[in-house]
mmCIF file of C-alpha atoms in Angstrom:
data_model
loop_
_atom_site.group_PDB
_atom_site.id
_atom_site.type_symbol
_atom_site.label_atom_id
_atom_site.label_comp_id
_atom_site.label_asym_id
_atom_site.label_seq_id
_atom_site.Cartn_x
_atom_site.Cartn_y
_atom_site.Cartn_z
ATOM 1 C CA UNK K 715 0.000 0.000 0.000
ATOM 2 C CA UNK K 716 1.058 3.274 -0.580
ATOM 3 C CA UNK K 717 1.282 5.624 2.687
ATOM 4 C CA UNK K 718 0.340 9.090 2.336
ATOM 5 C CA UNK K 719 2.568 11.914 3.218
ATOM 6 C CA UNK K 720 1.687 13.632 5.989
ATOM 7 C CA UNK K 721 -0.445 16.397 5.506
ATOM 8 C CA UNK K 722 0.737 19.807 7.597
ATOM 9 C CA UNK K 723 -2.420 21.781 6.898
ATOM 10 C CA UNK K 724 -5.054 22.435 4.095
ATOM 11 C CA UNK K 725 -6.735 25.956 3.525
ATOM 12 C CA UNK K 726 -8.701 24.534 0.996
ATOM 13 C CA UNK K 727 -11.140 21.217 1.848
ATOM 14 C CA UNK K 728 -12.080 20.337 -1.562
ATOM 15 C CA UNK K 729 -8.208 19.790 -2.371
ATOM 16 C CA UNK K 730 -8.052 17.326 0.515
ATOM 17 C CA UNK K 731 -10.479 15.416 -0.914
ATOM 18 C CA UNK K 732 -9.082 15.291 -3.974
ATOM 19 C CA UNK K 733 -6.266 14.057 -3.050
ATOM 20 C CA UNK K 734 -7.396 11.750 -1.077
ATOM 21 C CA UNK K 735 -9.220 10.175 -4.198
ATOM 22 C CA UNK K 736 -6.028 10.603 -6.421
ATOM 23 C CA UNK K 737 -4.317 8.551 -3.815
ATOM 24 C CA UNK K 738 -6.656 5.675 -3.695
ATOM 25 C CA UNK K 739 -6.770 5.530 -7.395
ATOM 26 C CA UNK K 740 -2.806 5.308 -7.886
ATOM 27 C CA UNK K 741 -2.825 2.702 -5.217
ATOM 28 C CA UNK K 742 -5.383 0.514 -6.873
ATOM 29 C CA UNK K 743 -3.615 0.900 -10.296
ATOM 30 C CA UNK K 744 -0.165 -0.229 -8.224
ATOM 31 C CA UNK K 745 0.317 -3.804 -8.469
ATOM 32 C CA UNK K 746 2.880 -4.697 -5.662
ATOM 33 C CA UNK K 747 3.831 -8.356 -4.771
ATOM 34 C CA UNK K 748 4.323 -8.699 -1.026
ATOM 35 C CA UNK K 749 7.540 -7.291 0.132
ATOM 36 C CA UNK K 750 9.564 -9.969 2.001
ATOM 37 C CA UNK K 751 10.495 -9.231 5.405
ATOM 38 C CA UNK K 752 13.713 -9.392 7.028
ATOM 39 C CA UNK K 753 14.626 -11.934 9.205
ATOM 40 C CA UNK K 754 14.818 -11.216 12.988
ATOM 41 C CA UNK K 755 17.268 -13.044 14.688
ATOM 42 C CA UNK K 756 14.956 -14.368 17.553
ATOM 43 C CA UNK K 757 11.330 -14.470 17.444
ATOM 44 C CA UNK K 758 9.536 -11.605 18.291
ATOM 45 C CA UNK K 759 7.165 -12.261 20.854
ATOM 46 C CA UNK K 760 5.047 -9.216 20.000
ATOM 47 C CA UNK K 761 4.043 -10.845 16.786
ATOM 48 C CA UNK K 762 0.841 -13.001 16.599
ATOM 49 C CA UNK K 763 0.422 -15.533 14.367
ATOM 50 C CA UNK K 764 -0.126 -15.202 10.767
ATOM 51 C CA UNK K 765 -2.936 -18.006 10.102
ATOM 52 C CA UNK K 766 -5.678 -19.044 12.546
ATOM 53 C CA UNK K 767 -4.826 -22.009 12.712
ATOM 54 C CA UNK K 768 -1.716 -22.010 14.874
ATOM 55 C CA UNK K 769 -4.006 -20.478 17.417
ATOM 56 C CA UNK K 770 -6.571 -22.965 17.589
ATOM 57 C CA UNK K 771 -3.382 -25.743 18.032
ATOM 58 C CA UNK K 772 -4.549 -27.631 21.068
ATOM 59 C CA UNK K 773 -1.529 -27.226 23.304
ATOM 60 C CA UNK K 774 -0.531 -29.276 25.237
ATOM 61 C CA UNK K 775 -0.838 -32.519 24.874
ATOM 62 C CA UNK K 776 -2.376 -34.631 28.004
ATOM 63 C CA UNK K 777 -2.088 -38.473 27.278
ATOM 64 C CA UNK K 778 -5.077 -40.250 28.437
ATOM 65 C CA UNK K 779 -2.812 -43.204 29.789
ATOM 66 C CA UNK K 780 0.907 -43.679 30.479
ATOM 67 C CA UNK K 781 3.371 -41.660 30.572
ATOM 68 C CA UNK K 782 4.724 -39.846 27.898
ATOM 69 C CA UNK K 783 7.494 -40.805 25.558
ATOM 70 C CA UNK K 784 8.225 -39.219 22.355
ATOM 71 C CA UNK K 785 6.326 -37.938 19.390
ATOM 72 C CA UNK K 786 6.957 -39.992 16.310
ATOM 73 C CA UNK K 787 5.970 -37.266 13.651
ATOM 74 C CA UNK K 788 2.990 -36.391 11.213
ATOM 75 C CA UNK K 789 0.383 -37.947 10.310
ATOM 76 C CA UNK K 790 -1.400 -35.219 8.375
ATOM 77 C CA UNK K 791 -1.018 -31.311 8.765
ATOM 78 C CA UNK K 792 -3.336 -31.295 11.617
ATOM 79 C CA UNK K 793 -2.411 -34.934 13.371
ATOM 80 C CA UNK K 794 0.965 -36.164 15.060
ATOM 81 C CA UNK K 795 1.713 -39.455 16.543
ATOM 82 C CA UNK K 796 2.613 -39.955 20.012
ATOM 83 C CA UNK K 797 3.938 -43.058 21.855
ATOM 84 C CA UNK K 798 3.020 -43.431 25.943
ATOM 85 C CA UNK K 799 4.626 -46.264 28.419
ATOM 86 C CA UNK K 800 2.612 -47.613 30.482
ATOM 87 C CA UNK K 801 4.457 -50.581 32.795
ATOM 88 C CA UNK K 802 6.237 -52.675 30.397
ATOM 89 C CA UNK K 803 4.039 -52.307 27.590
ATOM 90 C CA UNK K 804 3.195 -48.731 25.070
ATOM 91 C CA UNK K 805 0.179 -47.503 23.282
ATOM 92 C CA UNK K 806 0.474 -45.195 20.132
ATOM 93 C CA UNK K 807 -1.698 -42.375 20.125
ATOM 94 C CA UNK K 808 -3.222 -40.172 17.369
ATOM 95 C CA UNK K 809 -3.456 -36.457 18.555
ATOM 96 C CA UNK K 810 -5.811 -34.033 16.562
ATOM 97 C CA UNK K 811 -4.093 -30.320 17.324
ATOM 98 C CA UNK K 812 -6.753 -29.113 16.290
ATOM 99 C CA UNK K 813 -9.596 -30.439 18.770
ATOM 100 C CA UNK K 814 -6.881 -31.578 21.240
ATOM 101 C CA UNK K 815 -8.245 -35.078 21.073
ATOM 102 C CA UNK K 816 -5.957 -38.397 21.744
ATOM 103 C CA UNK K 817 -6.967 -41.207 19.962
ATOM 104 C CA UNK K 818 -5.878 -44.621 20.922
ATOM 105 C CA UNK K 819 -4.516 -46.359 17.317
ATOM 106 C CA UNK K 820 -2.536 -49.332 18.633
ATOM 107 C CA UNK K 821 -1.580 -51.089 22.387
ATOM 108 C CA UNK K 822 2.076 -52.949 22.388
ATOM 109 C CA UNK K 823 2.358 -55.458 24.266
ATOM 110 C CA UNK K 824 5.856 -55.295 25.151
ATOM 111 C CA UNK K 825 8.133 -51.267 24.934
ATOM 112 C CA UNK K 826 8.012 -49.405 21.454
ATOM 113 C CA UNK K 827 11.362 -48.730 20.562
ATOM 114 C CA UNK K 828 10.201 -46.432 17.784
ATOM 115 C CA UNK K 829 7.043 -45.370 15.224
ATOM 116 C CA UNK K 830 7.790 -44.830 11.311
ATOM 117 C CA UNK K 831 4.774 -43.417 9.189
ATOM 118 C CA UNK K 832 5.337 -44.406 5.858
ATOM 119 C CA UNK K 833 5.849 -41.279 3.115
ATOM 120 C CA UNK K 834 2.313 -41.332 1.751
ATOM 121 C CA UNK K 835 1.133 -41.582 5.544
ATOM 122 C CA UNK K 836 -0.992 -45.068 4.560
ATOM 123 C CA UNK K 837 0.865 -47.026 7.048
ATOM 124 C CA UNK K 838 2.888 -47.333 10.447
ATOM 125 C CA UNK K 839 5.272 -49.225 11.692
ATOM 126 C CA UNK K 840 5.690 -50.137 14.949
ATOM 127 C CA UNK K 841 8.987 -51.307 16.370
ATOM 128 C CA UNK K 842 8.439 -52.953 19.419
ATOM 129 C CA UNK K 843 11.242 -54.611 21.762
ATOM 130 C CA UNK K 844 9.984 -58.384 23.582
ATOM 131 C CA UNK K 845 13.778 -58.907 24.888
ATOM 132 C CA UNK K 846 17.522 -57.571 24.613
ATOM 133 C CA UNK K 847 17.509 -59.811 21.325
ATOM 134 C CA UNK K 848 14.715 -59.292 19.542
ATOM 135 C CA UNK K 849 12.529 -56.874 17.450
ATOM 136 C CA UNK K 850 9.154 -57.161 16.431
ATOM 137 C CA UNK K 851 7.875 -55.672 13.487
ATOM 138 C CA UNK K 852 4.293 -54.478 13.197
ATOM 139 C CA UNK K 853 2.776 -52.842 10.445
ATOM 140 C CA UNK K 854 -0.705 -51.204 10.512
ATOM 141 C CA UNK K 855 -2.754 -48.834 7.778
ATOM 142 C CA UNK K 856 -4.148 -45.914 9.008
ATOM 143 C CA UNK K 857 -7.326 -47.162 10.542
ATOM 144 C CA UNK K 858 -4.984 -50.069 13.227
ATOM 145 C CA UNK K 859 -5.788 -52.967 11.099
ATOM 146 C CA UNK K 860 -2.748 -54.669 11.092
ATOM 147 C CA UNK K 861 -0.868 -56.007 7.923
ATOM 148 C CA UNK K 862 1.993 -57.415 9.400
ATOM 149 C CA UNK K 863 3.728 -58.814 12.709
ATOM 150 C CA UNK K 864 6.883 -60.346 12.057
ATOM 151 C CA UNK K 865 9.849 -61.247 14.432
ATOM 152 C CA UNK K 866 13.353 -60.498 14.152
ATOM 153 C CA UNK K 867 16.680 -61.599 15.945
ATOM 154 C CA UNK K 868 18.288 -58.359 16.853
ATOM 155 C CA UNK K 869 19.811 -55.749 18.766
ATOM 156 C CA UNK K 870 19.143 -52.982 17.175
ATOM 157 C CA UNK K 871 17.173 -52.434 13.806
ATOM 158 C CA UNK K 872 17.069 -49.460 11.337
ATOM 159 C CA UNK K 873 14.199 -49.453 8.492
ATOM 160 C CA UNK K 874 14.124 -47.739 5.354
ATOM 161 C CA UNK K 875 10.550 -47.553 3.691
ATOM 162 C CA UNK K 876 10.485 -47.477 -0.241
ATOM 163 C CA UNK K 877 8.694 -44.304 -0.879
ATOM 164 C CA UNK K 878 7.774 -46.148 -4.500
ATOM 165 C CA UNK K 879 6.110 -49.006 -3.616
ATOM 166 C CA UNK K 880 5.296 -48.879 -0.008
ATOM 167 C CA UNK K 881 4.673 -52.802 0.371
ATOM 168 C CA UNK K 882 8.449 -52.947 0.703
ATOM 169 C CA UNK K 883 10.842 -51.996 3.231
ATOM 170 C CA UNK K 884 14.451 -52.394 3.794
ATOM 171 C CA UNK K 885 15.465 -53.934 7.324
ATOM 172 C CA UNK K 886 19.020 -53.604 8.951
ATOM 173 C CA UNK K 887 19.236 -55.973 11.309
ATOM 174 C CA UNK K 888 22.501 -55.613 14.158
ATOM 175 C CA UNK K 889 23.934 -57.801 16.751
ATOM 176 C CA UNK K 890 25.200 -56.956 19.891
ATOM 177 C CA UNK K 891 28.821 -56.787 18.203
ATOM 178 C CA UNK K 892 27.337 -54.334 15.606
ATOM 179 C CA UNK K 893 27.676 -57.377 12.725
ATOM 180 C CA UNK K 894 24.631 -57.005 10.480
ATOM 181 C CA UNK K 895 22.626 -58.089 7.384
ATOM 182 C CA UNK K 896 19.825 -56.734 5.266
ATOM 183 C CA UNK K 897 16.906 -58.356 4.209
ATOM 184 C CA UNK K 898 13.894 -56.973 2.103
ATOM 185 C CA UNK K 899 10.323 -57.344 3.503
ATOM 186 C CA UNK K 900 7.670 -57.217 1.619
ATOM 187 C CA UNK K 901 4.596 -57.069 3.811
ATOM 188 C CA UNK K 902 1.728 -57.153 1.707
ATOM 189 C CA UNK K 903 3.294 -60.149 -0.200
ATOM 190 C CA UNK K 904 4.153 -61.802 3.710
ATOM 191 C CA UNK K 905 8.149 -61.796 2.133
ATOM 192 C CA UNK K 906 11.183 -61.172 3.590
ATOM 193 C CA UNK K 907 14.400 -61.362 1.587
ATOM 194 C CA UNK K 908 17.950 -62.129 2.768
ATOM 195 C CA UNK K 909 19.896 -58.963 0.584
ATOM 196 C CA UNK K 910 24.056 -59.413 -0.022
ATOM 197 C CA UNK K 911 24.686 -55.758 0.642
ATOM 198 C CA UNK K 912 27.988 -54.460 1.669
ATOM 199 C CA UNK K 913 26.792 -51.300 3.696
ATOM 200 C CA UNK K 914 24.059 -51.293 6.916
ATOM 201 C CA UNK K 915 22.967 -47.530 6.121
ATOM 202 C CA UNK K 916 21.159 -47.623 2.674
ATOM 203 C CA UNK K 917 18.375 -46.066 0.682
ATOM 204 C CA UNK K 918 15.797 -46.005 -1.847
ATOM 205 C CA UNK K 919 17.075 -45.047 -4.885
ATOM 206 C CA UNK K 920 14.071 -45.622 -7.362
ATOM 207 C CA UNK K 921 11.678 -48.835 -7.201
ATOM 208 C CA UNK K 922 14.698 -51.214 -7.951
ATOM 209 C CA UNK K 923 17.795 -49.784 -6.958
ATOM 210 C CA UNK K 924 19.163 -48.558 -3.499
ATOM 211 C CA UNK K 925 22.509 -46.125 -2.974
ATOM 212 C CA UNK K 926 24.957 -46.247 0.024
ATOM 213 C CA UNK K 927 28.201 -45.111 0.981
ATOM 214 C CA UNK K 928 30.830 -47.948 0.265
ATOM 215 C CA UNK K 929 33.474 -47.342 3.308
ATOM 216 C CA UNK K 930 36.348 -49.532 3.643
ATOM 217 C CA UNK K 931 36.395 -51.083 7.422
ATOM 218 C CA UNK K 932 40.225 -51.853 6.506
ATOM 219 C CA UNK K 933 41.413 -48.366 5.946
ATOM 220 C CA UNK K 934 38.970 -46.168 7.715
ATOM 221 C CA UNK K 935 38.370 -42.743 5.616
ATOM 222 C CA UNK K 936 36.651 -39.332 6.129
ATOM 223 C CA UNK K 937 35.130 -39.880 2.688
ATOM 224 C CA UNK K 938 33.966 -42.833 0.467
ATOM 225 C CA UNK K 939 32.576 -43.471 -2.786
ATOM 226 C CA UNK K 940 28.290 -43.632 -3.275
ATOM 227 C CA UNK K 941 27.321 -46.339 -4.751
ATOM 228 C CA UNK K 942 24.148 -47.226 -6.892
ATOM 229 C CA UNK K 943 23.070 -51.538 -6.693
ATOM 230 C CA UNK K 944 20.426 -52.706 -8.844
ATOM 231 C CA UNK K 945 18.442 -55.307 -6.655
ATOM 232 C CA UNK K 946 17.412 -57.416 -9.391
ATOM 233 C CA UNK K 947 20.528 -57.913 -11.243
ATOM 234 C CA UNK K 948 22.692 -56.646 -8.082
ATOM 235 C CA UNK K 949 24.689 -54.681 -10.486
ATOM 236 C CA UNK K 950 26.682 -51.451 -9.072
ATOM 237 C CA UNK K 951 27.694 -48.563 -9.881
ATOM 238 C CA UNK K 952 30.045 -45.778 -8.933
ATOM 239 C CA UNK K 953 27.876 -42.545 -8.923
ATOM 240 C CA UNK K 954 30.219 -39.926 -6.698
ATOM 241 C CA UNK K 955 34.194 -40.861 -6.012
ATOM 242 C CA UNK K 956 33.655 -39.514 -2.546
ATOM 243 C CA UNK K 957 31.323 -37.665 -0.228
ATOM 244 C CA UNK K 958 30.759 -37.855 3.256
ATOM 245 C CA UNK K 959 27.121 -38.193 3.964
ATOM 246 C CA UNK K 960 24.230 -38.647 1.792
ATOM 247 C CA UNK K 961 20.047 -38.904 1.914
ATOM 248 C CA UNK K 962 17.546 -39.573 -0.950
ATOM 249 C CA UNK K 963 14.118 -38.442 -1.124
ATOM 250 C CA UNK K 964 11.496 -38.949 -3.525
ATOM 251 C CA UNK K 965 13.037 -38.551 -7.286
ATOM 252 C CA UNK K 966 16.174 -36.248 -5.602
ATOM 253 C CA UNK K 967 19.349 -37.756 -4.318
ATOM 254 C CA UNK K 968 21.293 -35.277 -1.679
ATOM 255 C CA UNK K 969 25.098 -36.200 -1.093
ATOM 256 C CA UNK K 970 27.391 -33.965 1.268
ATOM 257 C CA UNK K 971 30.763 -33.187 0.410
ATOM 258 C CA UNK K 972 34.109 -30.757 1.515
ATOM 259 C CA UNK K 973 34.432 -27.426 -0.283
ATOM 260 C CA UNK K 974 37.814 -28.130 -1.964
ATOM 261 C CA UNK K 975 39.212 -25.441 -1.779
ATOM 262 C CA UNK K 976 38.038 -24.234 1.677
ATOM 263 C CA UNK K 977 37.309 -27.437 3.830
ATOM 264 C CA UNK K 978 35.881 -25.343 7.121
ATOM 265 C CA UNK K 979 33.014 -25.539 4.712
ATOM 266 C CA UNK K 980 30.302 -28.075 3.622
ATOM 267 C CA UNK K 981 28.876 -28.751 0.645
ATOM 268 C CA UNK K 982 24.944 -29.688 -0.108
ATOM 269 C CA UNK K 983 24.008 -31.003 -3.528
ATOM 270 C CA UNK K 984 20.815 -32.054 -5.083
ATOM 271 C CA UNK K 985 20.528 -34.493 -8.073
ATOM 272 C CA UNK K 986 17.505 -35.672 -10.143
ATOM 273 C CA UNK K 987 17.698 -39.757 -10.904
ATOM 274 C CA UNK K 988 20.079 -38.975 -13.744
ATOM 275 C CA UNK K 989 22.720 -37.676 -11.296
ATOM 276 C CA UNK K 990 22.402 -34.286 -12.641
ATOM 277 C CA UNK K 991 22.721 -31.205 -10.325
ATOM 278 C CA UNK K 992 19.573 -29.434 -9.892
ATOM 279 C CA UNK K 993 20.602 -27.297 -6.937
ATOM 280 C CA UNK K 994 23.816 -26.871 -4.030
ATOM 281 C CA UNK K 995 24.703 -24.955 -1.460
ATOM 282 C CA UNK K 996 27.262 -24.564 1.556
ATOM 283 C CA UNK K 997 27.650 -23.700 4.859
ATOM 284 C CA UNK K 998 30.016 -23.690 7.627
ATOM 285 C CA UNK K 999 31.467 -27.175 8.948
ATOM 286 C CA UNK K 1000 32.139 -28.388 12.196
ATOM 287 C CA UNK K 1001 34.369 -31.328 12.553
ATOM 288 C CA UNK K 1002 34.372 -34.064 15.836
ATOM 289 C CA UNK K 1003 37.035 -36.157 16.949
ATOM 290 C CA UNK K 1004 36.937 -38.531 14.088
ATOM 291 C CA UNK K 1005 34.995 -36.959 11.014
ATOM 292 C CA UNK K 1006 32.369 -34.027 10.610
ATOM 293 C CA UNK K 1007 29.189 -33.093 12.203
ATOM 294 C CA UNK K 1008 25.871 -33.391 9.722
ATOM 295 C CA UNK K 1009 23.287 -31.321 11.765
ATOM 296 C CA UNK K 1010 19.540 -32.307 11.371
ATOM 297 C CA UNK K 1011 17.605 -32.148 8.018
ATOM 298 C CA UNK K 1012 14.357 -32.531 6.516
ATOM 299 C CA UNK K 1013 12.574 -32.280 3.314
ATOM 300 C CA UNK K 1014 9.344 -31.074 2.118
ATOM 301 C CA UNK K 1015 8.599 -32.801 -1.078
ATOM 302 C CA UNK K 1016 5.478 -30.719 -2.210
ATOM 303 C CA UNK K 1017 7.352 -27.604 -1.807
ATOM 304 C CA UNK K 1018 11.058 -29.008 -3.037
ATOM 305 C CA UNK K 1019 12.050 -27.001 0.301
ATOM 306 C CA UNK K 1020 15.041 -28.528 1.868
ATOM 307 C CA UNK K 1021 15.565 -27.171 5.825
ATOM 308 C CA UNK K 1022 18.535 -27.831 8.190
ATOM 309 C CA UNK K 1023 19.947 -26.884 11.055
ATOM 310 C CA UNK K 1024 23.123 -24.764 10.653
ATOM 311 C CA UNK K 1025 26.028 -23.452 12.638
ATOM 312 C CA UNK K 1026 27.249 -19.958 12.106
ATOM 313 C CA UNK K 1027 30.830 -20.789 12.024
ATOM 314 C CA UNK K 1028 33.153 -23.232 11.437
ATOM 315 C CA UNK K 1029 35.374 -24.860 14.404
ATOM 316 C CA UNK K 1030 35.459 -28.002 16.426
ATOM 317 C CA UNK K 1031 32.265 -28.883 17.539
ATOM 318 C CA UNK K 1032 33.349 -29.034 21.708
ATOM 319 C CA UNK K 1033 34.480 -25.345 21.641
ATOM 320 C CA UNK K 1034 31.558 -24.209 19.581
ATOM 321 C CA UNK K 1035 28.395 -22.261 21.386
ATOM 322 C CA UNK K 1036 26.738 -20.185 18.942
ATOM 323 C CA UNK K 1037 23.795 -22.016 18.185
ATOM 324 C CA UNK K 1038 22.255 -23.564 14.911
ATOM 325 C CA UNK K 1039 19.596 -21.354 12.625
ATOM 326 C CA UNK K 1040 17.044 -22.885 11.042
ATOM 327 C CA UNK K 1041 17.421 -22.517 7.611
ATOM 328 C CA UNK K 1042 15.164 -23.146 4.675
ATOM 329 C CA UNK K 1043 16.382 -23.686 0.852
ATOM 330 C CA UNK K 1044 14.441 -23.819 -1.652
ATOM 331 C CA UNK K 1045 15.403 -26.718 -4.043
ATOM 332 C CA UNK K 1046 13.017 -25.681 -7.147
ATOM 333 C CA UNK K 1047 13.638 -21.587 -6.741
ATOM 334 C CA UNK K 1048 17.627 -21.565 -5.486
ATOM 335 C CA UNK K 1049 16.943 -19.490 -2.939
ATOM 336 C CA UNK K 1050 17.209 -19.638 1.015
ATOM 337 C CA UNK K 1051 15.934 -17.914 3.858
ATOM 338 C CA UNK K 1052 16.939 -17.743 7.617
ATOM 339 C CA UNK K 1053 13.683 -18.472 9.970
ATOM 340 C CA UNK K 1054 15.213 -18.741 13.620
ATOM 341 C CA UNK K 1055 18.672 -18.519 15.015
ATOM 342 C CA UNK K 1056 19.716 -19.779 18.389
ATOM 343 C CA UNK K 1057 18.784 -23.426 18.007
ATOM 344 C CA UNK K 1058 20.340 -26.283 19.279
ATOM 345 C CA UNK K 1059 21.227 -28.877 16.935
ATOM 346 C CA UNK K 1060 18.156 -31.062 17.441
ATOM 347 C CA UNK K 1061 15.888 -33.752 15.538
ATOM 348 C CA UNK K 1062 13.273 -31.622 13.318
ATOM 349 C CA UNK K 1063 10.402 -33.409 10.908
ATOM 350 C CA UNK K 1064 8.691 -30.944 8.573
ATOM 351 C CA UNK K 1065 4.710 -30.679 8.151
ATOM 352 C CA UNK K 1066 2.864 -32.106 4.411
ATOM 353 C CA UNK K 1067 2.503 -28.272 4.260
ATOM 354 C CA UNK K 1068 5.784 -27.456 4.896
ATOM 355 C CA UNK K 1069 3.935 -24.832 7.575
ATOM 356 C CA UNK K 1070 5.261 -26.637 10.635
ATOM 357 C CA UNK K 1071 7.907 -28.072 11.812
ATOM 358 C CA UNK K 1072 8.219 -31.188 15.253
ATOM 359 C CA UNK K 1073 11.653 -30.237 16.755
ATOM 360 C CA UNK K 1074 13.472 -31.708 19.492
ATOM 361 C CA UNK K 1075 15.039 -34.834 21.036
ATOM 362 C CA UNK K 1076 11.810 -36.272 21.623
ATOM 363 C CA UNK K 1077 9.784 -33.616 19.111
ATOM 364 C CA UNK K 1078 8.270 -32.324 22.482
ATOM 365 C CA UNK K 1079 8.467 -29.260 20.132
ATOM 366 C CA UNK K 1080 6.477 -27.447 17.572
ATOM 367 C CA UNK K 1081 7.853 -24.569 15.125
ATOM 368 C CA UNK K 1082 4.869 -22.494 13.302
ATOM 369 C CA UNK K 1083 7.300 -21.576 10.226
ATOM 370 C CA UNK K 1084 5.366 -18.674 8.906
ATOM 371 C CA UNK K 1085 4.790 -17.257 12.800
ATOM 372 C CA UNK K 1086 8.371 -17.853 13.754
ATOM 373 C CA UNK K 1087 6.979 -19.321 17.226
ATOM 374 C CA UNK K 1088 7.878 -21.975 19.246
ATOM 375 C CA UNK K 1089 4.853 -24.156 21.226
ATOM 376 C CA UNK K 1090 5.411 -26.601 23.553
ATOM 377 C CA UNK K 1091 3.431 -30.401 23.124
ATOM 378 C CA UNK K 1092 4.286 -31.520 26.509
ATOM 379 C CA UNK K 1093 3.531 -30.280 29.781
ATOM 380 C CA UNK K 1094 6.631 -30.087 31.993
#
């Protein structure tokens, strides 16, 4: 909008109507986009929040049984999913923010290690632990009906879900010893598949073909080479010579790398499925005893927004205190935005929306994105 000048004094009232008219009409004949705002270094608390939404979140949340133990992230822009204790056994709870309803989806009988909602948000998995040694699998849709319980001999187990065909999940299995193997289960086929894979920490390529870091346990590296294996013909292929972390989203492939020629600095890159760059970025690097530190991510896939954590200077990670922002890039546009500083480096999950954000250890947290505002789930 255009502001008017202020007006010291009029002898004449028909001109100050008349200008008051001409003003109108040049601002209706102005066609302004919205100006974007600078970014304030901590949120201002004298700012309300932009949609009416975020006030109506139902904050916080009381479990109806048990006692609280983490949130395990969303289930739709207005639902989360919350895991209780209660004795030696767990329920999983859906919580409407809006109405500030719990609703009781599933009851383990033995501890939930952890929940993963599946990228279209059609299923769950439950990972629940009967002893030291073993992890049961259960997989439910979204109204509880289960589709799978399956047993596993294990310590520890990491999942990756195939965002392609969601019937299929890859399963890491570790002993106590940290030896492992990889199978492929297939739940709506009742399948699981022994894999011959070299690495524990993979993921989904494309329908048929998975990408991991190769590292060689003999001569331990800061970097190794990313691999691409074809699960039906288990053919591989060399896609980067080295890089030092790396994540894959639907039709995107992410790998981090060293800024040649200034290493206090990391570099982000974004590749479609023919490995060519779409998008990169870098920011400063902080190193640990043995290799780097990769602070939290997420990605928004309806939005192509990519949003980490990241520190404001580079150093070794036990001397540094500055705090993490929260930063958002913009994959599709190539453009990035600051939305809170003085973080700590902390778990974060982004909304369907891309309007909210779960953040924390536990996501006891929730960041309105547009508000810059922090809510609390949990009641301390």
């Amino acid at each position: 909008m255009i502001q008017l000048k202020r007006i010291k004094s009029y002898q004449n009232h028909t001109l100050f109507i008349i200008l008051i008219v001409m003003t109108l009409l040049v601002s209706a004949c102005t066609n302004k986009g919205p100006q974007k705002s600078k970014t304030s270094a901590k949120p201002n608390k004298s700012q309300t929040p932009t949609t009416e939404q975020r006030t109506e979140w139902k904050l916080p949340v009381s479990p109806p049984e048990g006692e609280f133990y983490k949130f395990a992230g969303w289930f739709s822009d207005t639902e989360v999913l919350y895991i209780t204790n209660v004795e030696q056994t767990s329920n999983v709870y859906r919580y409407h923010l809006l109405t500030g309803k719990s609703d009781l989806i599933y009851k383990s009988e033995h501890p939930i290690v952890t929940v993963e909602i599946s990228p279209s948000k059609n299923y769950i998995l439950i990972h629940s632990s009967p002893s030291s040694y073993e992890g049961l699998v259960t997989i439910i849709d979204a109204k509880g009906t289960q589709k799978l319980n399956k047993s596993f001999s294990s310590h520890e187990l990491e999942f990756d879900w195939n965002p392609y065909n969601e019937s299929q999940i890859l399963v890491t299995k570790f002993a106590e010893d940290w030896t492992f193997s990889v199978s492929l289960l297939d739940f709506e086929n009742s399948k699981t598949k022994e894999l011959s894979i070299p690495q524990p920490f993979i993921k989904w390529m494309n329908e048929k073909e998975i990408v991991f870091l190769n590292w060689d346990e003999n001569n331990p590296a800061l970097f190794a080479p990313l691999i691409r294996m074809n699960l039906d013909n288990k053919s591989e292929k060399p896609i980067f010579p080295s890089a030092i972390h790396f994540s894959t989203f639907r039709n995107l492939l992410m790998t981090i790398t060293v800024n040649k020629q200034d290493q206090s600095r990391a570099v982000y890159s974004f590749y479609d499925q023919r490995n060519k760059e779409i998008y990169s970025f870098s920011i400063p690097q902080l190193t640990k005893f043995s290799d780097w530190l990769v602070p939290f991510y997420d990605y928004n896939e309806s939005k192509r927004q990519f949003i980490t954590l990241q520190p404001l200077s580079s150093g070794e990670i036990d001397s540094y205190s500055s705090g993490f922002q929260l930063a958002l890039y913009d994959v599709k546009k190539g453009s990035n935005k600051v939305i809170m500083e003085g973080l700590d480096n902390e778990p974060i999950t982004i909304s369907p929306s891309g309007d909210a954000l779960l953040f924390g250890n536990s996501f006891e947290n929730i960041i309105d994105l547009k508000a810059k505002k922090i809510y609390k789930m949990i009641k301390e």
